[in-house]
Amino acid sequence: MLCGLMSLAFSFKEAAVATPTRGCSEVEQDALLAFKANVKDPSNRLASWSPRIDCCKWSGVVCRSSKASNATLFQGQLHVVELNLENPNVHTALRGEILSPSLLNLTRLERLDLSGNDFEGTPIPHFIGSFQKLKYLELYGSNFSGVIPSQLGNLSSLYHLGLQSTMDAIPIGSPLDWLSGLSSLRFLDLTFVNLSTVSQSWLSVVNMLPSLRELYLFDCNLNHIPSSFSSHLNLTSLLILEIRYNDFNSTIPNWLCNLTKLSTLYFDGNSLFGPIPIEIATLSRLRELYLGGNNLTGSIPTSIGNLTSLISLNLFRN
Ligand SMILES: *[C@@H]1O[C@H](CO)[C@@H](O)[C@H](O)[C@H]1NC(C)=O
Ligand SMILES: *[C@@H]1O[C@H](CO)[C@@H](O)[C@H](O)[C@H]1NC(C)=O
Ligand SMILES: *[C@@H]1O[C@H](CO)[C@@H](O)[C@H](O)[C@H]1NC(C)=O
Ligand SMILES: *[C@@H]1O[C@H](CO)[C@@H](O)[C@H](O)[C@H]1NC(C)=O
Ligand SMILES: *[C@@H]1O[C@H](CO)[C@@H](O)[C@H](O)[C@H]1NC(C)=O
Ligand SMILES: *[C@@H]1O[C@H](CO)[C@@H](O)[C@H](O)[C@H]1NC(C)=O
Ligand SMILES: *[C@@H]1O[C@H](CO)[C@@H](O)[C@H](O)[C@H]1NC(C)=O
Ligand SMILES: *[C@@H]1O[C@H](CO)[C@@H](O)[C@H](O)[C@H]1NC(C)=O
Ligand SMILES: *[C@@H]1O[C@H](CO)[C@@H](O)[C@H](O)[C@H]1NC(C)=O
Ligand SMILES: *[C@@H]1O[C@H](CO)[C@@H](O)[C@H](O)[C@H]1NC(C)=O
């Protein structure tokens, strides 16, 4: 009985807070409608995107009340902070080209996920670099192609950047330097992006990202990994390093053994030669070590027996 009363009181209180809610602003609603008008949506995934419905209730849209703005003036005003339009099924993709920068009117946007849609080989719009509060950007497999716009380097709050399979290439003369502006980055996925033209500099660029925990550079046409590292190694927070199926033709660099937090190292499918360094055992947290499909020689160092967390060891085809 007491419990019932308490929950009743509680729901009254919640209702009192919730009543003045006005939903998202007209400007934000119009920005979303302009986006909708631009893309093809053959399976009607955006059916709920109608002016008759509060846009905070539209599918994929997440709003939050703004604490920062003046609460007395904008009581109950919500802002769009997430746009989650990831598409799990190839048959329900949004299609077309994002021509209009209308989305920039979502000035509080923190999370944008367009993965799995089909932007028909058009370039990633430069304006994405102008979302000042963006923290999470995922464009995995969305059939963008061309050049990754350097404007993304302006997204200084970004902690997640997923561009897997989006691009054809980083063209010659277009360095990756802009990445170093993303100093909060914890997750970077450039899998299947052709990085051959930045083979010499990729490591010094990612070394500018001291918060990086997960780095995925699977099949990126990289061919150079320095065997020694004279400057300070910033990458010591790294937990997952995936650099498999590149064209690295060198020995296993010793500095890798300084990445002592690594739990996953995928370095298979390259042209690595020489021995597996004894110091590999310094990576005491390793759970997965993949070195197969290289040209490694010599005996397997017994120190590998010290890797007590290891659950998967792959040395085949050496
Ligand atoms: C909030 O509104 C009050 C009253 O209109 C005003 O005095 C104050 O400066 C405003 N604060 C901000 C941060 O805009
Ligand atoms: C943002 O909204 C304003 C007011 O509706 C409009 O004039 C402007 O063109 C919009 N900006 C973009 C980039 O679409
Ligand atoms: C990507 O877009 C191009 C151009 O429209 C199209 O030919 C291709 O089939 C698309 N690829 C995928 C995987 O959807
Ligand atoms: C955004 O990036 C571009 C290209 O890197 C640069 O020219 C521009 O000044 C940047 N804008 C801001 C606001 O930082
Ligand atoms: C990668 O890009 C380089 C430079 O643009 C090009 O020469 C090379 O053929 C590309 N490799 C693949 C596998 O597409
Ligand atoms: C390490 O990262 C910091 C912060 O991004 C940067 O200022 C510094 O130059 C980096 N060190 C090296 C050797 O790249
Ligand atoms: C790696 O660690 C060793 C020993 O702790 C140290 O002497 C060396 O300078 C480190 N190398 C780099 C590149 O940080
Ligand atoms: C790797 O480099 C060595 C010389 O350092 C060379 O003999 C070998 O053919 C190269 N292998 C590949 C696959 O490029
Ligand atoms: C291994 O080395 C041999 C001789 O240098 C070379 O022909 C072969 O392509 C290499 N294999 C791989 C997987 O790098
Ligand atoms: C492996 O562990 C043994 C003791 O368990 C220790 O004596 C040895 O130095 C370790 N080897 C390496 C390479 O860490």
PDB file of N, CA and C in Angstrom, residues 9 78 103:
ATOM      1  N   ALA A   9       2.780   9.209  -6.063  1.00  0.00           N
ATOM      2  CA  ALA A   9       3.390  10.522  -5.843  1.00  0.00           C
ATOM      3  C   ALA A   9       4.495  10.751  -6.866  1.00  0.00           C
ATOM      4  N   LEU A  78      13.037  20.917 -26.261  1.00  0.00           N
ATOM      5  CA  LEU A  78      13.949  19.806 -26.477  1.00  0.00           C
ATOM      6  C   LEU A  78      14.780  20.067 -27.726  1.00  0.00           C
ATOM      7  N   LEU A 103      20.675  19.728 -42.189  1.00  0.00           N
ATOM      8  CA  LEU A 103      20.892  19.072 -40.896  1.00  0.00           C
ATOM      9  C   LEU A 103      21.739  19.915 -39.949  1.00  0.00           C
TER      10      LEU A 103
END
